[in-house]
JSON list of C-alpha atoms in Angstrom, two decimals:
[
{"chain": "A", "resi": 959, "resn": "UNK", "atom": "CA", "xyz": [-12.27, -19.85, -4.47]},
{"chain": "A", "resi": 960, "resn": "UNK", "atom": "CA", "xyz": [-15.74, -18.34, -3.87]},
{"chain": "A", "resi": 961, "resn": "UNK", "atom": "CA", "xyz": [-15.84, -14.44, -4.39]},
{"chain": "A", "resi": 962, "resn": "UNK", "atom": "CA", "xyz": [-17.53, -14.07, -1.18]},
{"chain": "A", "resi": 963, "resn": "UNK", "atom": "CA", "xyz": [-13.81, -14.51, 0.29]},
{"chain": "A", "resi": 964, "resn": "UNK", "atom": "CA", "xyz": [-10.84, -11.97, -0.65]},
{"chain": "A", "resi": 965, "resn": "UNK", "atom": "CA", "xyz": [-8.34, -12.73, -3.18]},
{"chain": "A", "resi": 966, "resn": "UNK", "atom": "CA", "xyz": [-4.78, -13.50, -1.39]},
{"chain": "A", "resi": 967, "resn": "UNK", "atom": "CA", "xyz": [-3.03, -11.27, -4.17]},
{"chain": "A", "resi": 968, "resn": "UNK", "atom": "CA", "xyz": [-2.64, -7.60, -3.74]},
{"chain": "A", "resi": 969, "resn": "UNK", "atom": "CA", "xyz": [-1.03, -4.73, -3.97]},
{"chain": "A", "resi": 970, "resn": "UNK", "atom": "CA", "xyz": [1.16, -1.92, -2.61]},
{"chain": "A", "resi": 971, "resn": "UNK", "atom": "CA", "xyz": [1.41, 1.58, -3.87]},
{"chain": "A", "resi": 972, "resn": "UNK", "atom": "CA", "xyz": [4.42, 3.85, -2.32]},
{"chain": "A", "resi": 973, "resn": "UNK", "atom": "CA", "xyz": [2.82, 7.42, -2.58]},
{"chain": "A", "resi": 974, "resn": "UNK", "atom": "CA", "xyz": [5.98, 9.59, -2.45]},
{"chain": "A", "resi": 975, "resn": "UNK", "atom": "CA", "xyz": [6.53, 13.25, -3.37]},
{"chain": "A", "resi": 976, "resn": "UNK", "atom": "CA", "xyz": [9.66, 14.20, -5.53]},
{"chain": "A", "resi": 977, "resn": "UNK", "atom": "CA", "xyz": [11.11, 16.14, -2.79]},
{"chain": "A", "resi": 978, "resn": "UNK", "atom": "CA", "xyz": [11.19, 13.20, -0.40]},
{"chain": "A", "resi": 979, "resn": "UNK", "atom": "CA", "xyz": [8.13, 12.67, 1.59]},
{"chain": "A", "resi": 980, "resn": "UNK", "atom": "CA", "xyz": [5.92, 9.52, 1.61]},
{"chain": "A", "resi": 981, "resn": "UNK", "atom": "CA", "xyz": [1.71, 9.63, 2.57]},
{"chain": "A", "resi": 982, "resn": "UNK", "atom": "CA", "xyz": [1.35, 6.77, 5.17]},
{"chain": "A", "resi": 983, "resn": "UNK", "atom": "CA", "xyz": [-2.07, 5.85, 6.63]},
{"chain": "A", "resi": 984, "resn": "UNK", "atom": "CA", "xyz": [-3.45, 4.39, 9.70]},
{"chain": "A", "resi": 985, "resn": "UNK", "atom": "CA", "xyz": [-5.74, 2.03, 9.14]},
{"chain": "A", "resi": 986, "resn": "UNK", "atom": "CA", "xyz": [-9.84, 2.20, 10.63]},
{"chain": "A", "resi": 987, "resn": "UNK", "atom": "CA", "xyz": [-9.69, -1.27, 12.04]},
{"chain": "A", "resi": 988, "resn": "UNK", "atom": "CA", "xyz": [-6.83, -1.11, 13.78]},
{"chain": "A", "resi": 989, "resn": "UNK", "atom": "CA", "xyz": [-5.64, 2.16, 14.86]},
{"chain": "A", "resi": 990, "resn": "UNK", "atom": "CA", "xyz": [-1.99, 1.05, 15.47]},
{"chain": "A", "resi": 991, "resn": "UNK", "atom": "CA", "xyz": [-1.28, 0.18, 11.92]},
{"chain": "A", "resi": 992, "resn": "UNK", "atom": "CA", "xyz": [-0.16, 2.35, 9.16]},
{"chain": "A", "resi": 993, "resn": "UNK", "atom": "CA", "xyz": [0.71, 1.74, 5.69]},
{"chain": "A", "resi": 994, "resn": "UNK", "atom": "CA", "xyz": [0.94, 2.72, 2.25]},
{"chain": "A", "resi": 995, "resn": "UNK", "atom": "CA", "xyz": [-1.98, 2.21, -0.25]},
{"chain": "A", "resi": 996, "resn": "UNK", "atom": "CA", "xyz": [-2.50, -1.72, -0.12]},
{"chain": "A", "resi": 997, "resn": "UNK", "atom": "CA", "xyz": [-5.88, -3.81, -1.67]},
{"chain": "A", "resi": 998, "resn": "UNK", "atom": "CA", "xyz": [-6.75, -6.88, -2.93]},
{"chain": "A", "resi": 999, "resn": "UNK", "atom": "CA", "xyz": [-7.06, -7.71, -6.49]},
{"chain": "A", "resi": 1000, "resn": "UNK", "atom": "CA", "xyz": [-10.98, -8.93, -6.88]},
{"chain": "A", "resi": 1001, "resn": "UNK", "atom": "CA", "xyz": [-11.60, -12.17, -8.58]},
{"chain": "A", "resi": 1002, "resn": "UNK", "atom": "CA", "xyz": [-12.50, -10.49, -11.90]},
{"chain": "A", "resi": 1003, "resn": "UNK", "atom": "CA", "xyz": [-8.90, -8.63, -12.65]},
{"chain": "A", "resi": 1004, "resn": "UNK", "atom": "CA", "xyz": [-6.31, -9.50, -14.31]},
{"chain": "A", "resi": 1005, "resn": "UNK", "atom": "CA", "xyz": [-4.51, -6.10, -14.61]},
{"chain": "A", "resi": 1006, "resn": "UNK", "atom": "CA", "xyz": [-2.36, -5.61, -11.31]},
{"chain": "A", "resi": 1007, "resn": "UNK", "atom": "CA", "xyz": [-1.48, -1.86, -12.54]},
{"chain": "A", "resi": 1008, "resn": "UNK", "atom": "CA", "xyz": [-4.96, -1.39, -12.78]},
{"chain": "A", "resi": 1009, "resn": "UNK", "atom": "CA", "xyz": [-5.55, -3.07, -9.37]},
{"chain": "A", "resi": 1010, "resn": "UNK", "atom": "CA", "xyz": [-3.13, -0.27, -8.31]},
{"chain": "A", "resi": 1011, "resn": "UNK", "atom": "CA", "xyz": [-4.93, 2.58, -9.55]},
{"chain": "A", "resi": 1012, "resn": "UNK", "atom": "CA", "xyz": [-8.30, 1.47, -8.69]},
{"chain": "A", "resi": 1013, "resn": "UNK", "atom": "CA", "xyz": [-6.93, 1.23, -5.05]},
{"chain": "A", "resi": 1014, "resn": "UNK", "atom": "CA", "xyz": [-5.04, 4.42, -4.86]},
{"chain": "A", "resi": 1015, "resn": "UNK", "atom": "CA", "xyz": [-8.15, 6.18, -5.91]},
{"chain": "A", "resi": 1016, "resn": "UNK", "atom": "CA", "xyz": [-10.42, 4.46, -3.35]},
{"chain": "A", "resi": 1017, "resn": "UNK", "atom": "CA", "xyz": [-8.28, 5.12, -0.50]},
{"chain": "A", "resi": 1018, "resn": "UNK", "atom": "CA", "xyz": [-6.95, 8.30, -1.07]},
{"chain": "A", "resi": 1019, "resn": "UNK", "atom": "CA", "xyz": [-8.84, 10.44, -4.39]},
{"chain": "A", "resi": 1020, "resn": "UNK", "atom": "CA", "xyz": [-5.64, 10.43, -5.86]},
{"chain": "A", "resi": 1021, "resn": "UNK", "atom": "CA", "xyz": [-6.15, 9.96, -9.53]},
{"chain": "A", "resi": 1022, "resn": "UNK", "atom": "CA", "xyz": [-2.69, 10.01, -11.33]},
{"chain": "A", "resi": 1023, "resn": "UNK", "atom": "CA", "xyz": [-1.54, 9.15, -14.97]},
{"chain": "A", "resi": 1024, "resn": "UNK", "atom": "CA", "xyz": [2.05, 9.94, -14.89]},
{"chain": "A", "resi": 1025, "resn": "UNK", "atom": "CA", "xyz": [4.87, 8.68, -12.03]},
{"chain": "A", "resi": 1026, "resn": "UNK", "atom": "CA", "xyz": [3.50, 5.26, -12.07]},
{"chain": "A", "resi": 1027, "resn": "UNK", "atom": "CA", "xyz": [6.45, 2.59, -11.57]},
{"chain": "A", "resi": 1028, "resn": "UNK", "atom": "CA", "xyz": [5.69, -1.40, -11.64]},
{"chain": "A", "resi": 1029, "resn": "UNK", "atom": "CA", "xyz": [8.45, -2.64, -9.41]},
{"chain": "A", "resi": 1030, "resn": "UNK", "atom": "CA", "xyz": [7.56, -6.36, -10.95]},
{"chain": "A", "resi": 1031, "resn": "UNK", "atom": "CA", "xyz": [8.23, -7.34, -7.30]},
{"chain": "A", "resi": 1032, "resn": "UNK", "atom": "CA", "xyz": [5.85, -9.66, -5.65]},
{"chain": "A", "resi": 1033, "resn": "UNK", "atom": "CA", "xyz": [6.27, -10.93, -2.07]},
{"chain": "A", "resi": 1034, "resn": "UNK", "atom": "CA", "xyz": [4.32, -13.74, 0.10]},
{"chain": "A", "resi": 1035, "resn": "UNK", "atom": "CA", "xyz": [3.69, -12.93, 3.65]},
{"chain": "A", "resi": 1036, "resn": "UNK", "atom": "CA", "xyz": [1.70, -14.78, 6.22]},
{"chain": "A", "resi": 1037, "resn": "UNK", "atom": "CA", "xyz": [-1.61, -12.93, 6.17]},
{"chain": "A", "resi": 1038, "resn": "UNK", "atom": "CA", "xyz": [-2.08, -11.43, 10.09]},
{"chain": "A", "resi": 1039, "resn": "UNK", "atom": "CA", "xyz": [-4.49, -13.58, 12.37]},
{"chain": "A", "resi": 1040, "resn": "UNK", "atom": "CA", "xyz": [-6.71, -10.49, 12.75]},
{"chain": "A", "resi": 1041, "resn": "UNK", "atom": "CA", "xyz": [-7.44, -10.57, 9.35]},
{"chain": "A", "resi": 1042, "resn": "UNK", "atom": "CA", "xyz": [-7.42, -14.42, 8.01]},
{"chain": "A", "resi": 1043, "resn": "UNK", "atom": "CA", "xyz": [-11.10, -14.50, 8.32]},
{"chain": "A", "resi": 1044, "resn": "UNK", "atom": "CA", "xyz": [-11.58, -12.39, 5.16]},
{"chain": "A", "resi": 1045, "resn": "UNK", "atom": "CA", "xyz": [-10.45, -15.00, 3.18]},
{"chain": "A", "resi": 1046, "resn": "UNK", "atom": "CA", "xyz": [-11.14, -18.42, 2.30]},
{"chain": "A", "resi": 1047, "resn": "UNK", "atom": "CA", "xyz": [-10.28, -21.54, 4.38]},
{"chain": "A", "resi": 1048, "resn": "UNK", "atom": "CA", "xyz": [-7.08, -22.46, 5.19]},
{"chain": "A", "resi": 1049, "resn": "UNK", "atom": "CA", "xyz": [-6.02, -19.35, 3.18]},
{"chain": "A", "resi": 1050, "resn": "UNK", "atom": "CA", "xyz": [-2.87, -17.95, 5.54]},
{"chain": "A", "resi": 1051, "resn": "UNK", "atom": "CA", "xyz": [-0.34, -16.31, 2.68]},
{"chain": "A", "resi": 1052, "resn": "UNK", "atom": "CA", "xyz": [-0.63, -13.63, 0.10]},
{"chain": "A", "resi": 1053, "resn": "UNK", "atom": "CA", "xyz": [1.12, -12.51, -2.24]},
{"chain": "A", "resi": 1054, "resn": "UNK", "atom": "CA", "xyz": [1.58, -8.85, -2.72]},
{"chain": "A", "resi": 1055, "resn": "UNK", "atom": "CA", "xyz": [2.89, -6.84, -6.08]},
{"chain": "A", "resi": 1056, "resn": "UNK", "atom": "CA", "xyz": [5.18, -3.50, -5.89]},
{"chain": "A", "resi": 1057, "resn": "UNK", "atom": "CA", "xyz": [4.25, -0.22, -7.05]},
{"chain": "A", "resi": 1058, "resn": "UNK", "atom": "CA", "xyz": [4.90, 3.50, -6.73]},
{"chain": "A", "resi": 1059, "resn": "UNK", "atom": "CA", "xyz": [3.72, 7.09, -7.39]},
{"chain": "A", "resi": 1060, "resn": "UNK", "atom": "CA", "xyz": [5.49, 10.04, -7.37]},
{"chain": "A", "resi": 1061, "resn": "UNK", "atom": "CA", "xyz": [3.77, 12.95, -7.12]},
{"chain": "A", "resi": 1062, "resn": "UNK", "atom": "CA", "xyz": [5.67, 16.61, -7.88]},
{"chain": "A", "resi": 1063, "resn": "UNK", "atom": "CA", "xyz": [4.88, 17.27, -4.45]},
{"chain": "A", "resi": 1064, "resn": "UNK", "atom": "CA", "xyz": [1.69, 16.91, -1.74]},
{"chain": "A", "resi": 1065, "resn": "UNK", "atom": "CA", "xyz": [-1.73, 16.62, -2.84]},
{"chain": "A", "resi": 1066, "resn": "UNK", "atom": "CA", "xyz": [-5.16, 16.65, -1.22]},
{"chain": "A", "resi": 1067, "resn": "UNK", "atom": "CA", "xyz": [-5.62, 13.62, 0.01]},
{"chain": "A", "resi": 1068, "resn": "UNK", "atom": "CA", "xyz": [-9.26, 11.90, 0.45]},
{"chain": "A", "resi": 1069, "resn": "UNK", "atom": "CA", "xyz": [-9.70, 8.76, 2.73]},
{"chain": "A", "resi": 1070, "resn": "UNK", "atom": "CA", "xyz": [-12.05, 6.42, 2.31]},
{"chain": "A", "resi": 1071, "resn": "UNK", "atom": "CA", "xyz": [-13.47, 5.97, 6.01]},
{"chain": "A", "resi": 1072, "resn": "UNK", "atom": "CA", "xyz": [-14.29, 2.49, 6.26]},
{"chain": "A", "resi": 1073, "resn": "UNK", "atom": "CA", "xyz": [-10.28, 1.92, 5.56]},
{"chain": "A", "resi": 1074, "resn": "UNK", "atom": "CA", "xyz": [-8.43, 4.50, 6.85]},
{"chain": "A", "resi": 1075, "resn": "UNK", "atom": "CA", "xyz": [-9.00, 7.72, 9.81]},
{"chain": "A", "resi": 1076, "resn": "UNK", "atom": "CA", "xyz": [-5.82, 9.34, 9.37]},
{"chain": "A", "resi": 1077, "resn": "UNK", "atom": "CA", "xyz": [-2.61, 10.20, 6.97]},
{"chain": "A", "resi": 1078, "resn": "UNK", "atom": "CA", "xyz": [0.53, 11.74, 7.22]},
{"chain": "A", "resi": 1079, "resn": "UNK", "atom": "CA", "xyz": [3.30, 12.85, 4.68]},
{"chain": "A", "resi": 1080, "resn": "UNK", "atom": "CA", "xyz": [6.08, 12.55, 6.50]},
{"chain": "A", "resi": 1081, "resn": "UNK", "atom": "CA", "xyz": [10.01, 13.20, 5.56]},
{"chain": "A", "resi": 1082, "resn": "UNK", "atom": "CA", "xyz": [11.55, 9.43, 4.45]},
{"chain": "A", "resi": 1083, "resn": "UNK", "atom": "CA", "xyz": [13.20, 8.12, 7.85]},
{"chain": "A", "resi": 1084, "resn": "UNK", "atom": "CA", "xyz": [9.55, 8.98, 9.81]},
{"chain": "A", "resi": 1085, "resn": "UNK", "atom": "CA", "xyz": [7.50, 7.15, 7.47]},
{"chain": "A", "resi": 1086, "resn": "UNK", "atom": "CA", "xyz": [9.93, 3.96, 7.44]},
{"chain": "A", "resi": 1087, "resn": "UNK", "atom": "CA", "xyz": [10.01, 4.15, 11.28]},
{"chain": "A", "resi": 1088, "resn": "UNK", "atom": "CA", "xyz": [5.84, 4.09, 11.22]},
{"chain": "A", "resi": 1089, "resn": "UNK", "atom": "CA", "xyz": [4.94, 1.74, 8.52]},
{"chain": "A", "resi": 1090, "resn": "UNK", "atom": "CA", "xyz": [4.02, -1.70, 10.24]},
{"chain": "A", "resi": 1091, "resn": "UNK", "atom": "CA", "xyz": [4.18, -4.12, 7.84]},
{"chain": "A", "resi": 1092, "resn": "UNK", "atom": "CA", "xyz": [8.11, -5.94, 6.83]},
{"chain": "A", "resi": 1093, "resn": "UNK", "atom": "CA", "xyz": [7.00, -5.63, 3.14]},
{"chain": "A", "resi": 1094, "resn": "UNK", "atom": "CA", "xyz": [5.96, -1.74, 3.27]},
{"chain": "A", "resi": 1095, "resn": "UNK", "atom": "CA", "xyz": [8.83, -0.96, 5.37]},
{"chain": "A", "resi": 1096, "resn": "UNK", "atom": "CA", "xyz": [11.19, -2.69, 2.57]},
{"chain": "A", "resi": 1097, "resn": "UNK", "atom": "CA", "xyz": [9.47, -0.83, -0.41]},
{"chain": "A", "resi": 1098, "resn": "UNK", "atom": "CA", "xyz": [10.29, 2.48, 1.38]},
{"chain": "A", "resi": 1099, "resn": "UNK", "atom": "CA", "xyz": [13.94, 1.23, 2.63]},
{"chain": "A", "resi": 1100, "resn": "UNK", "atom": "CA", "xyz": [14.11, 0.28, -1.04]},
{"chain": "A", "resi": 1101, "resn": "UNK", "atom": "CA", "xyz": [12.76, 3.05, -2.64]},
{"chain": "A", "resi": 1102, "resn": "UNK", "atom": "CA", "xyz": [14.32, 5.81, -0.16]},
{"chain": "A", "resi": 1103, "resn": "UNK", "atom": "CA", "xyz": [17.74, 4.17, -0.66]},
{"chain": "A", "resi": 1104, "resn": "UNK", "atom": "CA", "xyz": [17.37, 4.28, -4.60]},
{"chain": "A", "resi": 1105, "resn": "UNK", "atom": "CA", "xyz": [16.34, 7.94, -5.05]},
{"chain": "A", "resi": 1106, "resn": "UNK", "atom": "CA", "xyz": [18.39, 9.10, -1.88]},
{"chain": "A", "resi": 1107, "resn": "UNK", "atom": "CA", "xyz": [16.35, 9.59, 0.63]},
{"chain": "A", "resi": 1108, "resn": "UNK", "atom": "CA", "xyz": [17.75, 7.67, 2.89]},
{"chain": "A", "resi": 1109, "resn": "UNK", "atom": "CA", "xyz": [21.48, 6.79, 3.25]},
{"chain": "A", "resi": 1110, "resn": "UNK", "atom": "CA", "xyz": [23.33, 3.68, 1.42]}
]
């Protein structure tokens, strides 16, 4: 596939404070959707962990070495119409690796404008209930279930 089109492999990063609150964002391009940290793997890399650091970094200035957790969960999801044009022909799935940061609590958070206008930490039920996407809304489920945030 040409590298003028996006990879369809990605990742998602669950930014999460120890106490219990997860950063959500709402995306620039379409103000009704908000989600974790999520990019695309370019053509060149082979690292997914390093895919999700790069990508945390770039959308928030959050530049972490410790409370990194590889899920080694991927999931394929049709990729939304609104977006389908960013990569190649007939391209209409992608598949999308786990990963989380905790953070000892909040942090300074930087967005990269072209991506994202606004974030929130929010307590564990609030950001399940604003996350759009079925595969961010699982992580946190998963994720806020596991360390008991949410109930069993």
């Amino acid at each position: 596939m040409s590298p003028s089109f996006k990879r369809p492999e990605s990742v998602l990063v669950v930014i999460f404070t120890t106490p219990g609150e997860a950063l959500v964002l709402r995306r620039a391009d379409h103000v009704a959707f908000w989600q974790s940290v999520t990019g695309s793997l370019e053509w060149a890399e082979s690292d997914k962990f390093a895919t999700a650091r790069r990508e945390v970094w770039e959308e928030t200035g959050i530049a972490a070495d410790r409370g990194w957790r590889d899920w080694a969960v991927s999931h394929s999801y049709e990729i939304y119409p609104q977006w389908r044009h960013r990569y190649g022909p007939g391209t209409l799935h992608n598949t999308e690796h786990v990963f989380s940061l905790e953070l000892p609590d909040r942090v300074g958070v930087t967005l990269h404008p072209a991506e994202h206008e606004e974030y929130e930490w929010l307590a564990w039920p609030l950001a399940v209930a604003r996350v759009t996407s079925p595969s961010n809304r699982w992580a946190l489920e998963t994720l806020g279930r596991e360390r008991g945030f949410l109930s069993p």
